[in-house]
Coordinates of C-alpha atoms in Angstrom, one line a residue:
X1 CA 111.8 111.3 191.8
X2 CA 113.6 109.4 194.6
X3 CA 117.1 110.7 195.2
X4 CA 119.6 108.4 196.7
X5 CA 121.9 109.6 199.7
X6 CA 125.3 109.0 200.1
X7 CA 126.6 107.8 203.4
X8 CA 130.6 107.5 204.9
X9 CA 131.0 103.8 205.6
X10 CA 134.1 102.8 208.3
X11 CA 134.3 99.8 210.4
X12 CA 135.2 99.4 214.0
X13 CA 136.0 96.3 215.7
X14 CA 135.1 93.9 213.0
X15 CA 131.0 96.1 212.8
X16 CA 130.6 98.0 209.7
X17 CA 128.9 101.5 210.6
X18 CA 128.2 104.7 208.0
X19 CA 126.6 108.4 208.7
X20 CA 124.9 110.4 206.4
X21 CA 127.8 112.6 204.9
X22 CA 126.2 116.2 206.0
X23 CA 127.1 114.6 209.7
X24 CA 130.5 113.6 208.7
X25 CA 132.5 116.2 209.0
X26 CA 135.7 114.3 208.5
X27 CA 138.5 111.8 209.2
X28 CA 141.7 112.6 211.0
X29 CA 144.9 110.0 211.9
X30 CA 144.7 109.2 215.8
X31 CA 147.4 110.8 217.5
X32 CA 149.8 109.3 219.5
X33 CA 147.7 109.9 222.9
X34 CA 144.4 111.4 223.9
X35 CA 144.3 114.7 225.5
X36 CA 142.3 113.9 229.2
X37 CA 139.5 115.6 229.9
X38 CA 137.8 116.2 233.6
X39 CA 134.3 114.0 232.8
X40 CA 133.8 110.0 233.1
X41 CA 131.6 108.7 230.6
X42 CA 131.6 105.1 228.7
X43 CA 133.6 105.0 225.8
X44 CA 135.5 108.5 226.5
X45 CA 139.1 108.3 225.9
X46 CA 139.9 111.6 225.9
X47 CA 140.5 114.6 223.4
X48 CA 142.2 115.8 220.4
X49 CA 142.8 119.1 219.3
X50 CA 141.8 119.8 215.7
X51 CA 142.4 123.8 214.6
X52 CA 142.0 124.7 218.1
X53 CA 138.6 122.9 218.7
X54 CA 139.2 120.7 221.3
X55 CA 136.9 117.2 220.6
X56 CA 136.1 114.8 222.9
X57 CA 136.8 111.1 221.5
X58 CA 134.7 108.0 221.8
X59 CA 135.1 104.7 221.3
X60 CA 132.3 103.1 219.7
X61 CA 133.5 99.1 220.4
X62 CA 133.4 100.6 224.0
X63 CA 129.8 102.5 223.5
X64 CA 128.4 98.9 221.9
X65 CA 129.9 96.8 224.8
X66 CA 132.5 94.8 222.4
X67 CA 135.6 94.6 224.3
X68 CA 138.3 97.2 223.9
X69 CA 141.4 96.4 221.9
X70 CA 144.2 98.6 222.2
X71 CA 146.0 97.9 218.9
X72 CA 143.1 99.5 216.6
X73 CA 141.5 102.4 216.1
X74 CA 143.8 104.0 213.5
X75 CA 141.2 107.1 212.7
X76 CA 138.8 109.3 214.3
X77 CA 136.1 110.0 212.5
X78 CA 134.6 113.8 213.3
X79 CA 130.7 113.8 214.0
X80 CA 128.8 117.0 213.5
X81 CA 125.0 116.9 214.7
X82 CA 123.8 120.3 214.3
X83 CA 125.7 122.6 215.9
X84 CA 127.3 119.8 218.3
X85 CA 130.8 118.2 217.6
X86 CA 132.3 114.7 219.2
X87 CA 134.9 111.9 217.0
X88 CA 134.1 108.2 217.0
X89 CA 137.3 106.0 216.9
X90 CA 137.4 103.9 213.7
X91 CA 140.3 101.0 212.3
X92 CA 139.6 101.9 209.0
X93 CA 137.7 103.8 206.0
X94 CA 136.0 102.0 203.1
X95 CA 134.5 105.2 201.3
X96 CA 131.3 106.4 200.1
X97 CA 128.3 104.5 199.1
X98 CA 124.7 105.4 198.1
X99 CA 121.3 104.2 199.1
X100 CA 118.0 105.0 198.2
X101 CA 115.4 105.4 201.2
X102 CA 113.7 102.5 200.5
X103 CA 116.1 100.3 201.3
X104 CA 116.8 101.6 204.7
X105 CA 115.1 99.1 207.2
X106 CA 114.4 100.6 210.6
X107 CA 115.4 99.4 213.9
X108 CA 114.6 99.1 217.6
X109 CA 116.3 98.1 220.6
X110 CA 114.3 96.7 223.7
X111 CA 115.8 97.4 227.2
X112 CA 116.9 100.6 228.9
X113 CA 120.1 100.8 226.9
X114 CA 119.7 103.3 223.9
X115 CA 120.2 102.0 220.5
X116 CA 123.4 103.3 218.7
X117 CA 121.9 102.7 215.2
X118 CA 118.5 103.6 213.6
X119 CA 118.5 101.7 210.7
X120 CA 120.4 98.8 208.7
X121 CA 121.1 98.5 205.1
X122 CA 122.6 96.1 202.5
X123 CA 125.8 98.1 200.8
X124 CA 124.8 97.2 197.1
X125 CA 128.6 97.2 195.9
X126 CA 129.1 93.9 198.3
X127 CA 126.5 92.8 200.1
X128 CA 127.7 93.9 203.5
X129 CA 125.8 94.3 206.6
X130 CA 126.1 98.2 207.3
X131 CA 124.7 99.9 210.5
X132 CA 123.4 103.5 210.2
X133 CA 124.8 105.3 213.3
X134 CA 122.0 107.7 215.3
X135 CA 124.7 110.3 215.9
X136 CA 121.5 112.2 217.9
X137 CA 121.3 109.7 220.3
X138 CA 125.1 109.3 220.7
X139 CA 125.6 112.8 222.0
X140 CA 122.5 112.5 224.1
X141 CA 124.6 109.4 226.4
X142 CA 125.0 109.9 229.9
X143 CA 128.1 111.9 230.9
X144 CA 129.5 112.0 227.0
X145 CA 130.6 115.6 226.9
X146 CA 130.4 117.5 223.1
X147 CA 131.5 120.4 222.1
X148 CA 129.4 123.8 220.2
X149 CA 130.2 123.7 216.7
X150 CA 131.4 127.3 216.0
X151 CA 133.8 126.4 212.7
X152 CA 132.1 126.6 209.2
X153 CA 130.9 123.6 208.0
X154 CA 132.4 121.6 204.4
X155 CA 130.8 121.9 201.6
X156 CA 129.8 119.0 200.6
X157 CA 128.4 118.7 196.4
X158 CA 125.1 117.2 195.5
X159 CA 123.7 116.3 198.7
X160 CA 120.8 118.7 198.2
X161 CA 121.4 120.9 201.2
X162 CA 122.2 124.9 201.3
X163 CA 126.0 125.4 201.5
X164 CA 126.5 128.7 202.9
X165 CA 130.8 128.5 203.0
X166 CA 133.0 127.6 200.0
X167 CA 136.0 128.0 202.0
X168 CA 136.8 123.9 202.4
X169 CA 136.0 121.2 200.2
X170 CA 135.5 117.7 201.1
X171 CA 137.5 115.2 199.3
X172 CA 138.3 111.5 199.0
X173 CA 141.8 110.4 199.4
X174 CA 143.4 107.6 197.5
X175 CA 146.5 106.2 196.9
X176 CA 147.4 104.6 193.8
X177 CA 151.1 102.7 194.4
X178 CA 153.1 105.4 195.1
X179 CA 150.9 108.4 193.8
X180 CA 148.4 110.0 195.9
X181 CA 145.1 111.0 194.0
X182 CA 142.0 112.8 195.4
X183 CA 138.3 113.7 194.4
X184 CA 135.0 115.7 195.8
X185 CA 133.1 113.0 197.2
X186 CA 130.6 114.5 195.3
X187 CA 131.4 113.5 192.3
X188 CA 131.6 109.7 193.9
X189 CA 128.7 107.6 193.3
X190 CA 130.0 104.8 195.8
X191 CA 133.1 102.6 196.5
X192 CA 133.7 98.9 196.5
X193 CA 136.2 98.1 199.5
X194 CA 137.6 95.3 198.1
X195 CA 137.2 94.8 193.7
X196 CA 137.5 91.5 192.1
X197 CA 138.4 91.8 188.3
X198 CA 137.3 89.8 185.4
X199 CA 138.7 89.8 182.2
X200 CA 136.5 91.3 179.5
X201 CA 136.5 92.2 175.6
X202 CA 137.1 95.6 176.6
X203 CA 140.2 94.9 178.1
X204 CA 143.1 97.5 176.5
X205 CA 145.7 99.6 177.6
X206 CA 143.9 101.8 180.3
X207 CA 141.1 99.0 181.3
X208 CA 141.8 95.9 183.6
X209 CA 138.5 93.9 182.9
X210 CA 135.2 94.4 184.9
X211 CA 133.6 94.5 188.3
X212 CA 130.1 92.7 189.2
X213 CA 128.2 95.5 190.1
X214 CA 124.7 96.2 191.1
X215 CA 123.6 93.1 187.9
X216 CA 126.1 94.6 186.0
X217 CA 129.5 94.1 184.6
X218 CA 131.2 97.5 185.0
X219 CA 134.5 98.4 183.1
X220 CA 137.0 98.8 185.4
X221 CA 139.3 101.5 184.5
X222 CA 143.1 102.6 186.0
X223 CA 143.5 106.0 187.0
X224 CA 147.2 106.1 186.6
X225 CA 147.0 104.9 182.7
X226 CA 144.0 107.2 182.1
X227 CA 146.9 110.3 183.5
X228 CA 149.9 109.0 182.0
X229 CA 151.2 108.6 184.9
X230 CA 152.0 105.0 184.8
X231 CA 149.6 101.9 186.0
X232 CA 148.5 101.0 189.8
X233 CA 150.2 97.8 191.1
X234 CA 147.7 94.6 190.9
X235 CA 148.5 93.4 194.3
X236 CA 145.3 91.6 195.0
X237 CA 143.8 93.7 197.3
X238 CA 142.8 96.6 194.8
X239 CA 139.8 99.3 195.9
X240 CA 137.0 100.6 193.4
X241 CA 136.1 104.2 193.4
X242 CA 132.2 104.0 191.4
X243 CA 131.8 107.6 188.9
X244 CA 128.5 107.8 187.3
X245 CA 128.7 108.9 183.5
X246 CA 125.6 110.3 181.9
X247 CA 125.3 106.6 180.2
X248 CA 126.3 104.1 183.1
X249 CA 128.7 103.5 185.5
X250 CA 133.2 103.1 185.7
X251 CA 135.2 102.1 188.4
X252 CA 138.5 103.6 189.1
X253 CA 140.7 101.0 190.3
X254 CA 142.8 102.4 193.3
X255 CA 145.6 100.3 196.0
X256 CA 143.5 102.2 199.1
X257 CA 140.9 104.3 200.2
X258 CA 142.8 106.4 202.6
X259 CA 140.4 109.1 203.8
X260 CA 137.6 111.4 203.9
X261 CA 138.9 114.8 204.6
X262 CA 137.8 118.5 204.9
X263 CA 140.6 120.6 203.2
X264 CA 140.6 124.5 203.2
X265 CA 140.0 125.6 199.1
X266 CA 143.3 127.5 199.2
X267 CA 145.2 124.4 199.6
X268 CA 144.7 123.5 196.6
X269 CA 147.7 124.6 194.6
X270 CA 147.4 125.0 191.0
X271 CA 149.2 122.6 188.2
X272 CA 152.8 123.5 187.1
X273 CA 152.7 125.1 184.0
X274 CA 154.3 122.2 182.0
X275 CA 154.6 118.9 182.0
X276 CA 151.4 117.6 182.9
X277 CA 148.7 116.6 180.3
X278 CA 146.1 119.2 178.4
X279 CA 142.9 117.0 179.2
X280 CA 141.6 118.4 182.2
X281 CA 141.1 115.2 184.0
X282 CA 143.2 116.6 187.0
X283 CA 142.1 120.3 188.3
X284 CA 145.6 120.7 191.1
X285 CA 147.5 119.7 193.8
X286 CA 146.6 119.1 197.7
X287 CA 148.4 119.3 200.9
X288 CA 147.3 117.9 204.0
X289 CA 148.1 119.0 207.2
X290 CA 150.3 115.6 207.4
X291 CA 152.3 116.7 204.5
X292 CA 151.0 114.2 202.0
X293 CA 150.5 115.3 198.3
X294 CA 148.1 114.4 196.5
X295 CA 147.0 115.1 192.5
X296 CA 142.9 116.9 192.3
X297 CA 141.1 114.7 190.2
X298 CA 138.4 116.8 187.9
X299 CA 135.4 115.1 188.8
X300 CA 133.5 116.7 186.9
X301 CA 135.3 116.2 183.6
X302 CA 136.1 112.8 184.2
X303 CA 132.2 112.3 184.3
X304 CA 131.7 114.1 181.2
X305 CA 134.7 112.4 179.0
X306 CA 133.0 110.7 175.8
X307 CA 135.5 107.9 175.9
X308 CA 134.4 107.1 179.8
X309 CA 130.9 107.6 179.0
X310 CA 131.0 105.3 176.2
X311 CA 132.8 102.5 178.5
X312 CA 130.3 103.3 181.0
X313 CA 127.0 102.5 178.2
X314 CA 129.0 99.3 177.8
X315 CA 128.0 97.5 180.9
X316 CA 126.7 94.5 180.3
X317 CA 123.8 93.0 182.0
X318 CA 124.9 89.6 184.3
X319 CA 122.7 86.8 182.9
X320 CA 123.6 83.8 185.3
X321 CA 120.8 81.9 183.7
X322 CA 123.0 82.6 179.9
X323 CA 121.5 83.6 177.1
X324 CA 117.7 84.2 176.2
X325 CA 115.7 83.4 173.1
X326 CA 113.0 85.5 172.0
X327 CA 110.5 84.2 169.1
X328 CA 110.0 86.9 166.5
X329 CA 106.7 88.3 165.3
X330 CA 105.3 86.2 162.8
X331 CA 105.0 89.1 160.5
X332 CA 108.7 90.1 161.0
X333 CA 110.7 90.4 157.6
X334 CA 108.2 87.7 155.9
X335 CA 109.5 85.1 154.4
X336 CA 113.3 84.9 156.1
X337 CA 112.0 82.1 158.5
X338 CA 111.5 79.8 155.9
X339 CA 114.2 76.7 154.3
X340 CA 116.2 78.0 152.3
X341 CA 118.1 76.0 148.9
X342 CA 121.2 75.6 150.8
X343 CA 119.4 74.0 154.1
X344 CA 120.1 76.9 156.5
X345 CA 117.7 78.0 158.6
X346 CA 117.1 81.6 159.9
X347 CA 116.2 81.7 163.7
X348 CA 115.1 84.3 165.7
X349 CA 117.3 84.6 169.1
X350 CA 118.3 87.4 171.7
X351 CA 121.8 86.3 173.2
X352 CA 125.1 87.7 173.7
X353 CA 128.3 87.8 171.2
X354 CA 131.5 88.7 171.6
X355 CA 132.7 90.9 168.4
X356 CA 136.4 91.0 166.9
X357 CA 138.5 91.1 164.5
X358 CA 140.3 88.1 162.4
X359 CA 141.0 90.5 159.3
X360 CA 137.1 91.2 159.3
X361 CA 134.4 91.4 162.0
X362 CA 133.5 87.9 163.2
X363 CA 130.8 87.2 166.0
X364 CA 131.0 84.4 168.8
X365 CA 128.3 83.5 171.9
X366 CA 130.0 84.7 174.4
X367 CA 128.6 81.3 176.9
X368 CA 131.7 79.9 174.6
X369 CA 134.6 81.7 176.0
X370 CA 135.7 81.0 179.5
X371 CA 138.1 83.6 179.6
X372 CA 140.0 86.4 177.8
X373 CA 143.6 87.5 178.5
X374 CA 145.7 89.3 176.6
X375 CA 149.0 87.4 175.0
X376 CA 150.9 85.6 177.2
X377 CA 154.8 87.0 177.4
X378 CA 156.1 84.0 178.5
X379 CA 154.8 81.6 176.0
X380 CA 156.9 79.1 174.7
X381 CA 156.6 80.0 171.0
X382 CA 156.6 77.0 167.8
X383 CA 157.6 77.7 164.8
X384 CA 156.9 76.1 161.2
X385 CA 153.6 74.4 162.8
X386 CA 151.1 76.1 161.0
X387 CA 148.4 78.1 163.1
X388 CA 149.8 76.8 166.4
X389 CA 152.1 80.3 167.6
X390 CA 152.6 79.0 170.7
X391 CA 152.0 77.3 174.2
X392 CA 151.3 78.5 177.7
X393 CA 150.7 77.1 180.9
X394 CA 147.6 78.6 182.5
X395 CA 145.1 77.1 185.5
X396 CA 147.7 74.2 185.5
X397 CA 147.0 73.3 181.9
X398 CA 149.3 73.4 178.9
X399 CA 147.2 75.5 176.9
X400 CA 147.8 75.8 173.3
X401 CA 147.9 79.0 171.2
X402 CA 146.1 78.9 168.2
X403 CA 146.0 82.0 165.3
X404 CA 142.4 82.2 165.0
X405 CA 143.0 84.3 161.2
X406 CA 144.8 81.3 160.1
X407 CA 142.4 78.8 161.1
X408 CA 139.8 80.2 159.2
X409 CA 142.0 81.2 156.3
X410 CA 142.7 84.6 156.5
X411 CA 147.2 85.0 156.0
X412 CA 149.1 86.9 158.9
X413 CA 150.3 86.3 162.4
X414 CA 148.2 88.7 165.5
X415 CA 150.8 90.8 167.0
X416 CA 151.0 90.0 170.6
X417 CA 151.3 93.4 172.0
X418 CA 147.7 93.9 171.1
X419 CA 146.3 90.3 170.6
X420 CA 143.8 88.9 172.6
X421 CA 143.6 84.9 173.2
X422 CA 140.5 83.8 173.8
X423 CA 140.0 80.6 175.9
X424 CA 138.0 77.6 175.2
X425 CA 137.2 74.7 177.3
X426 CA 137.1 71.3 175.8
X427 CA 134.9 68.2 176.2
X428 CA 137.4 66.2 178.3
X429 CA 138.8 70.0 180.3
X430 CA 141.4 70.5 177.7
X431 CA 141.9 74.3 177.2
X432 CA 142.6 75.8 173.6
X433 CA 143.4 79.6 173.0
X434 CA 142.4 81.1 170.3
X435 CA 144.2 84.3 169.2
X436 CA 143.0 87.3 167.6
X437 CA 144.6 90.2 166.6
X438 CA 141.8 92.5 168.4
X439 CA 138.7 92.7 170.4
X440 CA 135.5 94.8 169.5
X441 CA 132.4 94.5 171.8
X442 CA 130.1 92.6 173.7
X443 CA 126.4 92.7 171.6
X444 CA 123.0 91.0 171.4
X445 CA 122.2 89.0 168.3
X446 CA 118.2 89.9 166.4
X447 CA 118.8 86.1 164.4
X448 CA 120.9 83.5 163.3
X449 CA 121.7 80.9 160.6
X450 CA 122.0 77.6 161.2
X451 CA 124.6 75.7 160.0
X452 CA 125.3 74.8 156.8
X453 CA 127.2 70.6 156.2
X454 CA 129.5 72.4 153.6
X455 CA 131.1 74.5 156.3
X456 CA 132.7 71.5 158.0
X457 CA 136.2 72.7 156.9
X458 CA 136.8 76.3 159.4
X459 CA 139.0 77.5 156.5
X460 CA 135.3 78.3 154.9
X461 CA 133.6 79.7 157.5
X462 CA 133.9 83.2 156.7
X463 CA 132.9 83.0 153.0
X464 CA 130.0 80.5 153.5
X465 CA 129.3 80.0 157.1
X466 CA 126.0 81.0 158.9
X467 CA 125.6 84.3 159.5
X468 CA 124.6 86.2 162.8
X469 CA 122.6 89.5 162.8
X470 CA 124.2 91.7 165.7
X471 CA 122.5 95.1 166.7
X472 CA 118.6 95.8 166.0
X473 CA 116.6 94.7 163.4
X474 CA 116.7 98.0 161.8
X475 CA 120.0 99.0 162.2
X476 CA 122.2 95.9 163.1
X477 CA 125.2 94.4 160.5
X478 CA 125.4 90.5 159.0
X479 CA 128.3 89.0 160.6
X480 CA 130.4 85.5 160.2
X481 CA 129.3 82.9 163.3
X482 CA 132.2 81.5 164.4
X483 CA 131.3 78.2 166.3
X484 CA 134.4 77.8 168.8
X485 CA 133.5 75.3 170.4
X486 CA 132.8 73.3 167.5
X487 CA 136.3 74.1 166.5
X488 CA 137.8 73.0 170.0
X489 CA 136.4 69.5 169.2
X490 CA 137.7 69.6 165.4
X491 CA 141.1 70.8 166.7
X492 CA 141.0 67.4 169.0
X493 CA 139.8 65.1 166.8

């Protein structure tokens, strides 16, 4: 079996670079000036002293003949190749991602000037252009002085290697708003530098909608709400930090990726004795040497939560094409193909259905909804008019709000704190919401009806409308298809 490795991705000057993380020893702020050294070399600027280890520092814009720029360079990422030690000046960290070997392409440089980089790779969260840096041939530059490597070495979790010293731990640091979070990176499958959200079904009180990931749309999930501790300002420029459950994949939405740092164990404080939740999704407190604190995520039983696990089986499969159709065996359930008395017709077809509730479980292909947000608070609400709770100016349309329950019959008014509207484009780009009181799941269909004529009236969908079969053939449940769009154009007419 092929294990993927995990590599430290940074950028400098505007080039996306990574290193294995068993060579990344770890990241420290650049201080205000270099220490000067007595050796000349291309790219030297000088030194640093890290717990008296004196490093020599290079700049790699320098080193790859981009011209120097004074105003970045805000880290310096520490190198260790074997037992040899030298920092590479970065602007800024983007995390951890993983790659399988087969998707590292090889590369050569022609001329007398050594090549920096072995390989090249796609980073599967974006798409980005990442270079893998030969850290060998970096210390092996004329004049670039390195030092012994006499210090022990972090330990670094699932990387496969023999980790003789448990006295440091390497951890990813975040910051979420105000509150500083941190995890083992090896409990990190990857990070996405820069997440777009989309709204989902699953949206709720702890998850923001879902992140195109690897043919996948991955429930994104915020880390403060998860705590308790509040929610992460959404200011438009939110990271993703990627955990693998034993069932999929969430994504812990984060404000920034700060660093990747080797911490001694014993600072690591433990929790206060009260106050702070029973679920063991946070195992202490860090201090850094800059004085920053920052809450110990427990990797390890954030992995193994049922409630993430079961958001993480929910990732749904991106079908840009839409839905598919798959023709039944012809010996499947004999005899449910056929005409029935009524005219309906039972057809075979594999395609996605957004499940919820308008007083019972309803079912509608998902192609139909353009988008799902929850309630708007600054809706202009009607009263006395029926189904219609309410309009809402969104994607500079006046959009109204209409009670899905009511429509079809069913008495009551959703409760906006936990309604979701969902949204319906029209024939002529009108936009209708349609509320309902709550959201259930994203599921393939086995069959559906077709369409009765005495359904025209939405009021009698529920009680004679076509049905859908949601699930498996052996185990799936007979639910009302709601036609949406079909209702959009009623509502119009």
């Amino acid at each position: 079996m092929t294990t993927d490795a995990r590599y430290g991705v940074f950028h400098a000057g505007g080039v996306r670079v990574a290193l294995p993380l068993d060579e990344l020893r770890e990241v420290i702020m650049r201080p205000p000036a270099f220490s000067p050294l007595p050796a000349t070399a291309p790219g030297l600027l000088g030194a640093v002293n890290l717990r008296h280890v004196v490093i020599p520092v290079l700049d790699l814009r320098r080193l790859a003949g981009y011209a120097p720029d004074d105003d970045s360079g805000r880290v310096i990422v520490i190198v260790a190749r074997g037992d040899q030690l030298f920092g590479l000046l970065a602007d800024e960290i983007e995390g951890v991602t993983r790659i399988r070997p087969e998707s590292l392409l090889g590369v050569s440089v022609a001329g007398e000037r050594p090549a920096l980089f072995s390989h090249t790779f796609e980073r599967p969260e974006d798409g980005a252009v990442v270079s893998l840096l030969d850290a060998e041939a970096i210390s092996r530059l004329p004049g670039v002085p390195v030092v012994r490597d006499t210090g022990p070495r972090a330990s670094i979790a699932g990387l496969g290697g023999v980790d003789t010293d448990t006295s440091r731990r390497t951890v990813l640091l975040l910051r979420c708003g105000p509150v500083g979070l941190c995890i083992d990176v090896g409990h990190v499958h990857s990070v996405v530098p820069q997440l777009t959200l989309h709204s989902s079904p699953l949206d709720g009180s702890s998850v923001r909608g879902v992140v195109h990931l690897q043919g996948k749309a991955v429930p994104a999930v915020d880390p403060l709400k998860l705590l308790g501790l509040g929610a992460v300002p959404d200011d438009g420029n939110l990271r993703g930090v990627v955990l693998a459950t034993p069932r999929g994949l969430v994504v812990l939405t984060v404000s920034e990726i700060a660093d990747i740092a080797s911490v001694p164990v014993a600072d690591v404080l433990p929790l206060p004795p009260v106050g702070m939740r029973k679920d063991g999704f946070l195992a202490g407190v860090l201090r850094t040497g800059s004085g920053d604190q920052h809450l110990l995520l427990n990797g390890e039983a954030l992995r193994a939560d049922a409630e993430l696990d079961a958001l993480g089986s929910l990732g749904v499969p991106l079908d840009p094409a839409g839905a598919t159709t798959q023709r039944a065996p012809a010996n499947r359930n004999a005899g449910r193909d056929q005409d029935r008395p009524d005219g309906r017709q039972v057809v075979p077809s594999v395609r996605k259905f957004l499940t919820y509730s308008v007083g019972t479980e309803a079912a509608t292909p998902l192609s139909q909804i353009t988008e799902i947000v929850p309630y708007p608070e600054n809706a202009i609400a009607v009263d006395d008019a029926g189904a219609l709770l309410g309009i809402f100016a969104h994607r500079k349309l006046s959009v109204p709000l209409m009670s899905l329950p009511q429509l079809l019959g069913v008495p009551g008014i959703p409760d906006p704190r936990t309604a979701r509207v969902l949204l319906v484009d029209g024939p002529g780009g009108e936009l209708i919401g349609f509320v309902v009181p709550a959201l259930h799941a994203i599921e393939d269909s086995v069959w559906e009806e077709t369409a009765p004529k005495e359904t025209a009236d939405p009021g009698a969908l529920l009680q004679r409308g076509p049905l859908v079969k949601i699930g498996t053939e052996a185990h799936g449940r007979l639910l009302p298809h709601v036609d949406l769009t079909a209702m959009v154009v009623a509502e119009l007419v």
